Amino acid sequence: MKFSPVYLFAVVCIALVAVGAVLLYPSATNDRATPDGGTAVVAPAADTASAPQPAPEPVLPPGVQIRFVDATAAAGIRFDHFDGRTDMEYLMDSTGPGAAWIDYDQDGLLDLFLVQGGPFAPPYPPQTLTSKLYRNLGGGRFEDVTAAAGVGHVGCGQGATVGDYDNDGFPDLFVTCYGKPNVLYHNVPDGRGGRRFEDVTARAGMADHPDWKARSNWSTSATFLDYDNDGKLDLFVCSYVKVDLPHYPECISNRTKRRGPCPPSRFEGTKCVLYRNNGDGTFTDATHAAGVDSPNAKGLGVVALDLDDDGLVDLFVANDGVPNFLFRNLGGGKFEAFGPACGCLVNLVGTPQAYMGIAAGDLDGDGRPDLFVTAFAGETSSFFRNLGRCLFLDVTQGTGLGPPCWNRLKFGTCALDIDRDGSLDLVVANGHIARYIDADGDPTNTFRQLPQLFLNDGRGHFREFSKQAGPAFQKTYVGRALAQADYDNDGRTDLYLADSGGSAVLMHNETTTPNNWVRLELRGTKSNRDAIGAKVTFHVGGRKLVRHREGGGSYLSAHDPRLLVGLGSATAADKVEIRWPSGLVQQVGPLAGGRGYLVTEGQDKVEPRP
């Protein structure tokens, strides 16, 4: 591939900026990255001389009162996650669980699927534990329909993703696992006018994989996407590390002398898997043929969207302790793996971090989707600003996202417009992986941790408002998955936070704001029905708000597929321009604020939605 002189000059500039940042960027050295034996995963001791200091407490915008409350019990959700933890402290104990929002019965209300873990060794739980599906009844209430829906998966579940892979109008479900095959659930009629799921893993060709002969399957995040643009959703699955359970290493903390989960540096990497949809209910492993078989994957997060604005859906994979992957879609079913010069594989000083979750979106208002990627304690999460043409720059230290995250172990993350001012804000789920970390005596670095909420000023600069975010943000969790959805259709995005080894956490958004909103549901016809890969531009009072219909994102999670956009003080979106994955550009509008709409590819009529 040939690059223009301008492109090459930009690469050189990024390199020079990285060199200059060495003196400014905080050290990320910790026991977790130590390759020698006998060292457990722990965060570094606090270094008050070099660790970033928190900023003064900010003031909320006029008329805005952020409030998230724990609505789990009131909603009727009863779920306790089993993390499989033993005295051995396996690394597998610490990675789950995941969660997925899915309107499986297509009644306009988002239902909730919760992934259950399982034991890796004795002692075993007294009863069989299963994943759960909660049907949204409306009015803030849910009911457990796991048995009737046929999704009571038993095993060491990790994450989940959602997509209508057969374009029949009903979303299907994919569950990732450790130690056993992943599960593909096909959404089918239940014979009584409702819907249920059928396990089609074997029929689809996913019950086995050549790589699993030499290692146990350990899949984490996954996403549906139409990488070859044939109108059918394919599937990309992240793989983590190779584990030989009978010969699992023993890792002891240098400070506490306790056994803890070994760092990923003690294990070999793997390869992620790309399944091509054959259109007949089966899938073919296209990993090598498509060019995404990069070795030494330690993948934890993935997102699929058009990062270079060429109309083709690209892939970004967050790796744990090794460089991330950026796969640029070249068309014709082929990807190109970018090297470090692209700017988003390592941090600003060229160091791979323990990256976990991903929030993708236009965070600085320039119309290009940026990447916010969470990382380990003693590391800052990275805000990779999109410069165009798959060039990125780590601008974390100038955006207000570095110091507040320093001592947090950060997993799931979401980009959403909390105050509906038209700019994407950020939420992060935090929680350590080492239970003994509390014995270190550092009150800023604990096992259970507070989640964080950051408001965007519209130019990609953030201030933390966690203390002002309501009672749900004043509780500590062992945070993992973080999935967003407007489950009660009130124009405010709610959150589900997965508490590893704990109970379900449904955060209902009760924020008050004078700002308006509009919600858009996309339905592809020539494109894949889910419209994954679409670019949507909302024209609002002279502003252009760009959003992307992405696949994947966060960590082990699936979000609400609809786009909820804040309009600020405007009463309507004057015009909405949609570039579908098929290449069709369609315009609709004006769309009055305060409600949702369905736009079908190629149809002028816009249907109102709740």
Coordinates of C-alpha atoms in Angstrom, one line a residue:
M1 CA 0.0 0.0 0.0
K2 CA 1.4 3.4 -0.9
F3 CA 1.1 6.5 1.3
S4 CA 1.2 10.1 0.2
P5 CA 3.9 12.4 1.5
V6 CA 1.4 14.2 3.7
Y7 CA 0.5 10.8 5.3
L8 CA 4.2 10.0 5.9
F9 CA 4.8 13.4 7.3
A10 CA 2.0 12.9 9.8
V11 CA 3.5 9.6 10.9
V12 CA 6.8 11.4 11.5
C13 CA 5.1 14.2 13.5
I14 CA 3.4 11.6 15.7
A15 CA 6.7 9.9 16.4
L16 CA 8.2 13.2 17.4
V17 CA 5.3 14.0 19.7
A18 CA 5.7 10.6 21.3
V19 CA 9.4 11.2 22.0
G20 CA 8.7 14.6 23.5
A21 CA 6.0 13.1 25.8
V22 CA 8.4 10.6 27.5
L23 CA 9.3 13.2 30.1
L24 CA 5.6 14.1 30.7
Y25 CA 3.9 10.7 30.6
P26 CA 3.5 8.9 34.0
S27 CA 5.3 5.6 34.5
A28 CA 3.1 2.5 34.1
T29 CA 5.6 0.1 35.6
N30 CA 4.0 -2.6 37.8
D31 CA 4.4 -6.2 38.9
R32 CA 1.8 -7.3 36.3
A33 CA 4.2 -6.7 33.4
T34 CA 7.1 -8.6 35.0
P35 CA 7.8 -11.6 32.8
D36 CA 9.8 -13.6 35.4
G37 CA 8.1 -16.3 37.6
G38 CA 6.8 -15.8 41.1
T39 CA 5.2 -12.4 40.6
A40 CA 1.5 -11.9 40.9
V41 CA -0.6 -9.2 39.4
V42 CA -0.6 -6.1 41.6
A43 CA -0.9 -2.4 41.1
P44 CA 2.2 -0.3 41.8
A45 CA 2.7 1.3 45.1
A46 CA 1.5 4.8 45.1
D47 CA 4.2 7.3 44.1
T48 CA 2.9 10.7 45.1
A49 CA 5.8 12.4 43.3
S50 CA 5.0 11.0 39.9
A51 CA 1.4 9.9 40.0
P52 CA -1.1 12.5 38.5
Q53 CA -3.0 14.6 41.0
P54 CA -6.8 15.0 40.8
A55 CA -8.3 18.2 39.5
P56 CA -10.6 20.4 41.6
E57 CA -14.2 19.4 41.9
P58 CA -16.1 20.8 38.9
V59 CA -19.6 22.4 38.7
L60 CA -22.4 20.9 36.6
P61 CA -23.8 22.8 33.6
P62 CA -26.8 25.1 34.4
G63 CA -30.1 23.1 34.7
V64 CA -28.3 19.7 34.7
Q65 CA -28.6 17.3 37.7
I66 CA -27.0 13.9 37.0
R67 CA -28.6 11.1 38.9
F68 CA -28.2 7.3 38.5
V69 CA -30.0 5.0 41.0
D70 CA -29.8 1.3 41.6
A71 CA -33.0 0.0 40.2
T72 CA -32.1 -3.7 40.3
A73 CA -34.5 -4.9 43.0
A74 CA -37.3 -2.7 41.9
A75 CA -36.9 -4.1 38.3
G76 CA -37.3 -7.7 39.6
I77 CA -33.8 -8.7 38.5
R78 CA -32.2 -11.4 40.8
F79 CA -28.8 -12.5 39.6
D80 CA -25.6 -13.4 41.5
H81 CA -22.5 -14.0 39.5
F82 CA -20.3 -17.0 40.3
D83 CA -16.7 -16.2 39.4
G84 CA -15.2 -19.6 40.0
R85 CA -12.7 -18.2 42.5
T86 CA -10.6 -20.6 44.5
D87 CA -7.6 -20.2 46.6
M88 CA -5.6 -20.8 43.4
E89 CA -6.7 -17.4 42.1
Y90 CA -6.9 -18.5 38.5
L91 CA -6.7 -15.6 35.9
M92 CA -10.0 -17.1 34.5
D93 CA -11.7 -16.2 37.8
S94 CA -11.2 -12.5 37.2
T95 CA -12.3 -11.7 33.7
G96 CA -16.1 -12.1 33.7
P97 CA -19.0 -11.5 33.5
G98 CA -20.5 -10.0 30.5
A99 CA -24.0 -8.7 29.6
A100 CA -26.1 -7.9 26.5
W101 CA -29.1 -5.8 25.8
I102 CA -31.3 -7.5 23.3
D103 CA -34.9 -6.9 22.2
Y104 CA -35.4 -10.6 21.5
D105 CA -39.2 -10.4 21.0
Q106 CA -39.1 -7.2 19.1
D107 CA -41.7 -5.4 21.2
G108 CA -39.7 -2.2 21.3
L109 CA -38.4 -2.8 24.9
L110 CA -34.8 -3.9 25.5
D111 CA -34.4 -7.1 27.3
L112 CA -31.3 -8.1 29.3
F113 CA -29.1 -11.2 29.0
L114 CA -26.7 -11.9 31.9
V115 CA -23.7 -14.2 31.4
Q116 CA -23.0 -16.7 34.2
G117 CA -19.6 -18.1 35.2
G118 CA -18.7 -21.5 36.4
P119 CA -16.2 -23.5 38.5
F120 CA -12.7 -24.4 37.1
A121 CA -11.9 -26.6 40.1
P122 CA -13.5 -27.7 43.4
P123 CA -15.2 -26.6 45.5
Y124 CA -18.3 -26.6 43.3
P125 CA -21.4 -24.5 43.9
P126 CA -24.3 -26.3 45.6
Q127 CA -26.6 -25.7 42.7
T128 CA -26.4 -25.5 39.0
L129 CA -25.9 -21.9 37.9
T130 CA -27.1 -20.6 34.6
S131 CA -27.0 -17.5 32.5
K132 CA -30.2 -15.5 32.7
L133 CA -32.5 -13.7 30.3
Y134 CA -34.8 -11.0 31.7
R135 CA -37.7 -9.9 29.5
N136 CA -38.6 -6.2 29.7
L137 CA -42.3 -5.9 30.7
G138 CA -42.3 -2.1 30.6
G139 CA -42.8 0.3 33.5
G140 CA -39.3 -0.5 34.7
R141 CA -40.1 -4.2 35.4
F142 CA -38.5 -7.4 34.1
E143 CA -39.3 -11.1 34.4
D144 CA -37.0 -14.1 34.3
V145 CA -37.7 -16.0 31.0
T146 CA -34.5 -18.1 30.9
A147 CA -36.2 -21.5 30.9
A148 CA -38.9 -20.6 28.4
A149 CA -36.4 -18.9 26.1
G150 CA -33.9 -21.7 26.2
V151 CA -30.8 -19.8 27.1
G152 CA -29.9 -21.4 30.4
H153 CA -26.3 -21.9 29.4
V154 CA -24.2 -23.7 32.0
G155 CA -20.5 -23.3 32.0
C156 CA -17.7 -20.8 32.3
G157 CA -19.4 -17.9 30.4
Q158 CA -17.4 -14.8 29.6
G159 CA -19.2 -12.3 27.3
A160 CA -22.0 -11.9 24.8
T161 CA -22.8 -10.1 21.6
V162 CA -26.0 -9.6 19.6
G163 CA -26.8 -9.6 15.9
D164 CA -29.5 -10.7 13.4
Y165 CA -27.2 -13.0 11.4
D166 CA -30.0 -14.4 9.2
N167 CA -31.8 -11.1 8.6
D168 CA -35.1 -12.5 9.7
G169 CA -36.0 -9.5 11.9
F170 CA -35.1 -11.1 15.2
P171 CA -31.7 -10.6 16.9
D172 CA -29.6 -13.7 17.6
L173 CA -27.2 -14.2 20.5
F174 CA -23.6 -15.3 20.8
V175 CA -22.0 -16.2 24.2
T176 CA -18.2 -16.6 24.7
C177 CA -16.8 -19.1 27.1
Y178 CA -13.7 -20.5 28.7
G179 CA -12.9 -24.2 28.6
K180 CA -15.8 -25.2 26.4
P181 CA -17.2 -24.1 23.0
N182 CA -18.8 -20.7 22.6
V183 CA -22.6 -20.8 22.0
L184 CA -24.6 -19.4 19.1
Y185 CA -28.3 -19.0 19.8
H186 CA -30.7 -18.6 16.9
N187 CA -33.9 -16.7 17.6
V188 CA -36.9 -18.8 16.5
P189 CA -40.7 -18.9 17.1
D190 CA -41.7 -20.7 20.3
G191 CA -45.0 -22.0 18.7
R192 CA -47.1 -19.9 21.1
G193 CA -46.8 -16.6 19.4
G194 CA -43.6 -15.7 21.3
R195 CA -39.9 -16.3 20.7
R196 CA -37.2 -18.6 22.1
F197 CA -33.6 -19.5 21.3
E198 CA -32.2 -22.6 19.7
D199 CA -28.5 -23.7 20.3
V200 CA -27.2 -24.0 16.7
T201 CA -23.5 -23.9 17.6
A202 CA -22.7 -27.3 16.0
R203 CA -24.9 -26.8 13.0
A204 CA -23.2 -23.4 12.4
G205 CA -19.8 -25.0 12.5
M206 CA -18.6 -23.3 15.7
A207 CA -18.5 -26.3 18.1
D208 CA -14.8 -26.9 17.5
H209 CA -11.7 -25.1 16.2
P210 CA -8.3 -26.4 15.2
D211 CA -6.6 -24.1 17.8
W212 CA -8.6 -25.8 20.6
K213 CA -6.7 -29.0 20.1
A214 CA -3.6 -27.5 21.6
R215 CA -5.3 -25.2 24.2
S216 CA -8.6 -24.6 25.9
N217 CA -10.9 -22.1 24.2
W218 CA -10.8 -18.8 26.0
S219 CA -12.9 -16.3 24.1
T220 CA -13.8 -12.9 25.6
S221 CA -15.4 -10.0 23.7
A222 CA -17.0 -10.6 20.3
T223 CA -18.9 -8.6 17.6
F224 CA -21.0 -9.1 14.6
L225 CA -20.1 -7.2 11.5
D226 CA -20.5 -7.4 7.7
Y227 CA -16.8 -7.2 6.7
D228 CA -17.3 -8.4 3.1
N229 CA -20.4 -6.2 2.6
D230 CA -22.6 -8.9 1.3
G231 CA -25.5 -8.0 3.5
K232 CA -25.0 -10.8 6.0
L233 CA -23.4 -10.4 9.4
D234 CA -20.2 -12.2 10.1
L235 CA -18.6 -12.7 13.5
F236 CA -15.3 -11.7 15.1
V237 CA -14.3 -13.3 18.3
C238 CA -11.5 -12.2 20.6
S239 CA -9.2 -14.8 22.0
Y240 CA -7.2 -14.4 25.2
V241 CA -4.3 -16.5 26.4
K242 CA -3.3 -20.2 26.4
V243 CA -3.9 -21.9 29.7
D244 CA -2.8 -25.4 30.7
L245 CA -4.9 -25.9 33.8
P246 CA -3.0 -29.0 35.1
H247 CA 0.3 -27.0 35.0
Y248 CA -1.0 -23.6 36.0
P249 CA 1.8 -21.5 37.4
E250 CA 1.9 -20.3 40.9
C251 CA 2.3 -16.5 41.3
I252 CA 3.1 -14.9 44.6
S253 CA 2.9 -11.2 45.3
N254 CA 6.3 -9.7 46.1
R255 CA 4.7 -7.4 48.7
T256 CA 1.9 -9.4 50.3
K257 CA 3.4 -12.9 49.8
R258 CA -0.1 -14.1 48.8
R259 CA -1.1 -16.2 45.8
G260 CA -2.8 -14.1 43.1
P261 CA -3.9 -14.4 39.5
C262 CA -0.9 -14.6 37.3
P263 CA -0.3 -11.8 34.8
P264 CA -0.9 -12.5 31.1
S265 CA 2.8 -12.2 30.5
R266 CA 3.1 -15.7 32.0
F267 CA 1.0 -17.1 29.2
E268 CA 1.3 -17.5 25.5
G269 CA -0.9 -15.4 23.2
T270 CA -3.4 -16.8 20.8
K271 CA -5.2 -15.8 17.6
C272 CA -8.6 -14.2 17.3
V273 CA -11.2 -15.8 15.0
L274 CA -13.2 -14.3 12.1
Y275 CA -16.2 -16.4 11.0
R276 CA -17.7 -15.6 7.6
N277 CA -21.5 -16.0 7.2
N278 CA -22.2 -18.5 4.4
G279 CA -25.9 -17.4 4.2
D280 CA -27.3 -20.9 5.0
G281 CA -27.0 -20.9 8.8
T282 CA -23.3 -22.0 8.7
F283 CA -20.1 -20.1 9.1
T284 CA -16.6 -20.6 7.7
D285 CA -13.3 -19.7 9.5
A286 CA -12.0 -16.8 7.4
T287 CA -9.3 -15.6 9.9
H288 CA -6.4 -16.3 7.6
A289 CA -8.1 -15.5 4.3
A290 CA -9.2 -12.1 5.6
G291 CA -5.8 -11.2 7.0
V292 CA -6.8 -10.9 10.7
D293 CA -4.7 -13.8 12.0
S294 CA -2.2 -11.6 13.8
P295 CA -0.3 -13.8 16.3
N296 CA 0.1 -13.1 20.1
A297 CA -3.4 -11.9 20.6
K298 CA -4.4 -11.3 24.2
G299 CA -7.7 -9.8 23.2
L300 CA -10.2 -8.4 25.7
G301 CA -12.2 -5.8 23.8
V302 CA -13.3 -5.3 20.2
V303 CA -15.2 -2.7 18.2
A304 CA -16.3 -2.7 14.6
L305 CA -17.0 0.5 12.8
D306 CA -15.7 2.6 9.9
L307 CA -12.7 4.3 11.3
D308 CA -11.3 5.9 8.1
D309 CA -14.5 7.0 6.5
D310 CA -14.2 4.9 3.4
G311 CA -17.5 3.2 3.8
L312 CA -16.0 -0.2 5.0
V313 CA -16.2 -1.5 8.6
D314 CA -12.8 -1.8 10.3
L315 CA -11.8 -3.6 13.5
F316 CA -10.0 -2.5 16.6
V317 CA -8.9 -5.0 19.2
A318 CA -7.8 -4.1 22.7
N319 CA -5.0 -6.4 23.9
D320 CA -3.8 -7.1 27.4
G321 CA -0.1 -6.2 27.8
V322 CA 0.8 -6.5 24.1
P323 CA 0.1 -4.0 21.2
N324 CA -3.5 -3.6 20.2
F325 CA -4.7 -4.6 16.7
L326 CA -6.0 -2.2 14.1
F327 CA -7.4 -4.0 11.0
R328 CA -8.3 -1.7 8.2
N329 CA -10.9 -3.1 5.8
L330 CA -9.5 -3.0 2.2
G331 CA -12.7 -4.3 0.6
G332 CA -13.1 -7.6 -1.2
G333 CA -13.1 -9.5 2.1
K334 CA -9.5 -8.4 3.0
F335 CA -8.0 -6.5 6.0
E336 CA -4.7 -4.8 6.5
A337 CA -3.0 -5.1 9.9
F338 CA -1.5 -1.7 10.8
G339 CA 1.8 -1.3 12.6
P340 CA 2.6 1.0 15.6
A341 CA 2.8 4.0 13.3
C342 CA -1.0 4.2 13.2
G343 CA -0.8 5.6 16.8
C344 CA -3.4 3.4 18.6
L345 CA -1.6 0.2 19.3
V346 CA 0.5 1.4 22.2
N347 CA 0.4 4.5 24.5
L348 CA 2.0 7.8 23.6
V349 CA 5.5 6.7 24.7
G350 CA 5.3 3.4 22.8
T351 CA 4.5 1.1 25.7
P352 CA 1.8 -1.6 25.4
Q353 CA -0.6 -1.4 28.2
A354 CA -3.1 -3.8 29.8
Y355 CA -5.9 -2.6 27.7
M356 CA -9.4 -3.8 28.4
G357 CA -12.6 -2.1 27.2
I358 CA -13.4 0.3 24.3
A359 CA -15.7 3.3 23.9
A360 CA -15.7 4.5 20.2
G361 CA -17.3 7.7 19.0
D362 CA -16.7 11.3 18.0
L363 CA -15.4 12.5 21.3
D364 CA -13.9 15.8 20.1
G365 CA -16.6 16.9 17.7
D366 CA -14.6 16.8 14.5
G367 CA -16.8 14.1 12.8
R368 CA -14.3 11.3 13.1
P369 CA -14.7 8.4 15.5
D370 CA -12.1 8.3 18.3
L371 CA -11.1 5.5 20.6
F372 CA -11.2 5.5 24.4
V373 CA -9.5 2.4 25.7
T374 CA -9.4 1.4 29.4
A375 CA -6.3 0.0 31.1
F376 CA -4.9 -1.4 34.3
A377 CA -4.3 0.3 37.6
G378 CA -1.1 2.4 37.5
E379 CA -1.8 3.0 33.9
T380 CA -3.9 5.8 32.3
S381 CA -6.7 4.8 29.9
S382 CA -5.9 6.1 26.4
F383 CA -7.9 8.6 24.4
F384 CA -6.7 7.9 20.8
R385 CA -7.8 10.9 18.7
N386 CA -8.6 10.0 15.1
L387 CA -6.6 12.2 12.7
G388 CA -8.0 10.6 9.6
R389 CA -6.8 7.8 7.3
C390 CA -6.4 5.4 10.3
L391 CA -3.9 7.7 12.0
F392 CA -4.4 8.2 15.7
L393 CA -2.7 10.2 18.5
D394 CA -2.8 9.4 22.2
V395 CA -3.9 12.8 23.7
T396 CA -5.0 11.4 27.1
Q397 CA -2.9 13.8 29.1
G398 CA -4.5 16.9 27.6
T399 CA -8.1 15.7 27.9
G400 CA -8.6 15.4 31.7
L401 CA -8.9 11.6 31.5
G402 CA -5.5 10.7 32.8
P403 CA -5.1 11.7 36.5
P404 CA -8.6 10.6 37.7
C405 CA -8.1 7.0 36.3
W406 CA -4.6 6.5 37.6
N407 CA -5.2 4.1 40.5
R408 CA -8.4 2.5 39.1
L409 CA -8.4 -0.9 37.4
K410 CA -10.7 0.0 34.4
F411 CA -12.8 -2.5 32.4
G412 CA -16.1 -1.7 30.7
T413 CA -16.7 1.8 29.3
C414 CA -19.5 3.6 27.3
A415 CA -19.7 6.8 25.3
L416 CA -23.1 8.3 25.8
D417 CA -24.6 11.8 25.9
I418 CA -25.6 12.1 29.6
D419 CA -26.7 15.7 29.6
R420 CA -27.9 15.7 26.0
D421 CA -25.8 18.6 24.9
G422 CA -24.8 16.9 21.7
S423 CA -21.4 15.7 23.0
L424 CA -20.4 12.2 24.0
D425 CA -19.6 11.7 27.6
L426 CA -17.8 8.7 29.2
V427 CA -18.6 6.2 31.9
V428 CA -16.1 3.6 33.2
A429 CA -16.6 0.5 35.3
N430 CA -13.8 -0.2 37.7
G431 CA -12.7 -3.2 39.9
H432 CA -9.5 -5.0 40.7
I433 CA -8.7 -8.6 39.9
A434 CA -6.6 -9.4 43.0
R435 CA -8.7 -9.9 46.2
Y436 CA -5.7 -9.4 48.4
I437 CA -5.1 -5.9 47.1
D438 CA -6.9 -4.4 50.1
A439 CA -4.1 -5.8 52.4
D440 CA -1.7 -3.4 50.8
G441 CA -3.2 -0.6 52.9
D442 CA -3.6 1.9 50.0
P443 CA -7.1 3.3 50.3
T444 CA -6.9 4.6 46.7
N445 CA -6.3 1.1 45.3
T446 CA -8.8 -1.4 46.4
F447 CA -10.5 -4.6 45.2
R448 CA -14.0 -3.1 45.0
Q449 CA -13.9 0.3 43.3
L450 CA -16.2 3.2 42.4
P451 CA -17.4 3.7 38.8
Q452 CA -16.5 7.0 37.1
L453 CA -18.5 9.5 35.0
F454 CA -16.9 12.2 32.8
L455 CA -18.7 15.0 31.0
N456 CA -17.4 16.3 27.7
D457 CA -17.1 20.0 27.0
G458 CA -17.8 19.4 23.3
R459 CA -14.1 19.7 22.2
G460 CA -12.8 16.4 23.7
H461 CA -11.9 17.8 27.2
F462 CA -13.5 16.0 30.1
R463 CA -14.2 16.6 33.8
E464 CA -15.1 14.0 36.3
F465 CA -18.6 14.3 37.9
S466 CA -18.8 10.9 39.6
K467 CA -19.5 12.4 43.0
Q468 CA -22.5 14.3 41.6
A469 CA -23.8 11.3 39.6
G470 CA -26.3 9.9 42.1
P471 CA -26.3 7.0 44.6
A472 CA -25.4 4.3 42.1
F473 CA -22.1 5.9 41.6
Q474 CA -21.3 6.1 45.3
K475 CA -21.2 2.3 45.7
T476 CA -18.2 0.2 45.0
Y477 CA -18.2 -2.8 42.6
V478 CA -15.8 -5.3 41.1
G479 CA -16.8 -3.8 37.8
R480 CA -16.4 -5.7 34.5
A481 CA -19.0 -5.4 31.7
L482 CA -20.7 -2.1 31.2
A483 CA -23.6 -2.0 28.7
Q484 CA -25.9 1.0 27.9
A485 CA -29.5 1.1 26.9
D486 CA -32.6 3.3 27.2
Y487 CA -34.6 0.4 28.6
D488 CA -37.6 2.5 29.6
N489 CA -37.6 4.6 26.4
D490 CA -37.6 7.9 28.3
G491 CA -34.7 9.5 26.3
R492 CA -32.1 8.9 29.0
T493 CA -29.5 6.2 28.6
D494 CA -29.4 3.7 31.5
L495 CA -26.6 1.4 32.4
Y496 CA -26.0 -2.2 33.4
L497 CA -22.8 -2.8 35.4
A498 CA -21.6 -6.4 35.9
D499 CA -20.2 -7.0 39.4
S500 CA -17.7 -9.9 39.2
G501 CA -18.6 -12.4 42.0
G502 CA -21.4 -10.0 43.0
S503 CA -25.0 -9.2 42.2
A504 CA -26.6 -7.6 39.2
V505 CA -26.5 -3.8 39.0
L506 CA -29.1 -2.0 36.9
M507 CA -28.5 1.8 37.0
H508 CA -31.6 3.8 36.1
N509 CA -30.9 7.2 34.7
E510 CA -33.0 9.9 36.4
T511 CA -30.9 12.9 35.2
T512 CA -32.7 16.2 34.7
T513 CA -31.6 18.4 31.9
P514 CA -33.2 21.2 29.8
N515 CA -31.8 19.6 26.6
N516 CA -33.7 17.8 24.0
W517 CA -33.1 14.4 22.3
V518 CA -34.0 12.2 19.4
R519 CA -33.5 8.4 19.0
L520 CA -32.9 6.6 15.7
E521 CA -33.3 2.9 14.9
L522 CA -31.8 1.8 11.6
R523 CA -33.1 -1.1 9.5
G524 CA -31.0 -2.3 6.6
T525 CA -32.4 -3.9 3.4
K526 CA -29.6 -4.2 1.0
S527 CA -27.2 -3.6 3.9
N528 CA -27.2 -6.0 6.9
R529 CA -30.5 -5.6 8.7
D530 CA -28.7 -4.3 11.8
A531 CA -27.0 -1.6 9.8
I532 CA -23.7 -2.2 11.6
G533 CA -21.1 0.0 9.8
A534 CA -23.5 2.9 9.1
K535 CA -22.5 6.5 9.5
V536 CA -25.2 9.0 10.6
T537 CA -24.9 12.8 10.6
F538 CA -27.5 14.8 12.5
H539 CA -27.8 18.4 11.4
V540 CA -28.9 20.4 14.4
G541 CA -29.0 24.2 14.3
G542 CA -25.8 24.6 12.4
R543 CA -24.0 21.8 14.2
K544 CA -23.2 18.4 12.6
L545 CA -23.3 15.5 15.1
V546 CA -21.8 12.4 13.7
R547 CA -22.6 9.0 15.1
H548 CA -21.8 5.4 14.0
R549 CA -23.7 2.2 14.2
E550 CA -21.0 0.1 15.7
G551 CA -20.7 -3.5 16.6
G552 CA -19.2 -4.6 19.9
G553 CA -17.6 -2.0 22.2
S554 CA -17.1 -1.8 25.9
Y555 CA -16.0 -5.1 27.5
L556 CA -17.8 -8.4 27.1
S557 CA -20.9 -6.4 26.3
A558 CA -23.6 -5.6 23.8
H559 CA -25.3 -2.1 23.8
D560 CA -28.7 -0.8 22.8
P561 CA -28.5 -0.8 19.0
R562 CA -30.4 2.4 18.6
L563 CA -28.7 5.8 18.4
L564 CA -29.8 8.3 21.1
V565 CA -28.5 11.8 20.3
G566 CA -28.7 14.9 22.4
L567 CA -30.0 18.0 20.6
G568 CA -29.1 20.7 23.1
S569 CA -31.7 23.4 23.2
A570 CA -32.9 22.6 19.6
T571 CA -36.4 21.3 19.2
A572 CA -35.6 19.1 16.3
A573 CA -32.9 17.5 14.1
D574 CA -33.2 19.6 11.0
K575 CA -31.9 16.9 8.7
V576 CA -30.4 13.4 9.2
E577 CA -28.0 12.0 6.6
I578 CA -27.4 8.2 6.7
R579 CA -24.6 6.5 4.8
W580 CA -25.6 2.9 4.8
P581 CA -23.0 0.0 4.5
S582 CA -24.3 -0.6 1.0
G583 CA -23.1 2.9 0.0
L584 CA -26.6 4.4 -0.3
V585 CA -26.8 7.9 1.1
Q586 CA -30.2 8.7 2.4
Q587 CA -31.6 11.9 3.9
V588 CA -34.6 12.2 6.3
G589 CA -36.0 15.0 8.4
P590 CA -36.7 17.2 10.1
L591 CA -37.3 15.0 13.1
A592 CA -39.0 16.5 16.1
G593 CA -37.2 16.0 19.4
G594 CA -38.4 14.0 22.3
R595 CA -39.1 10.7 20.5
G596 CA -37.7 7.8 18.6
Y597 CA -37.9 7.0 14.9
L598 CA -37.3 4.0 12.6
V599 CA -35.5 4.6 9.3
T600 CA -35.5 1.8 6.7
E601 CA -32.9 1.8 4.1
G602 CA -34.2 3.2 0.8
Q603 CA -37.6 4.2 2.1
D604 CA -38.7 7.8 2.5
K605 CA -41.2 7.1 5.2
V606 CA -39.9 7.5 8.7
E607 CA -41.9 5.5 11.3
P608 CA -42.3 6.9 14.8
R609 CA -41.1 4.8 17.7
P610 CA -41.7 5.1 21.5

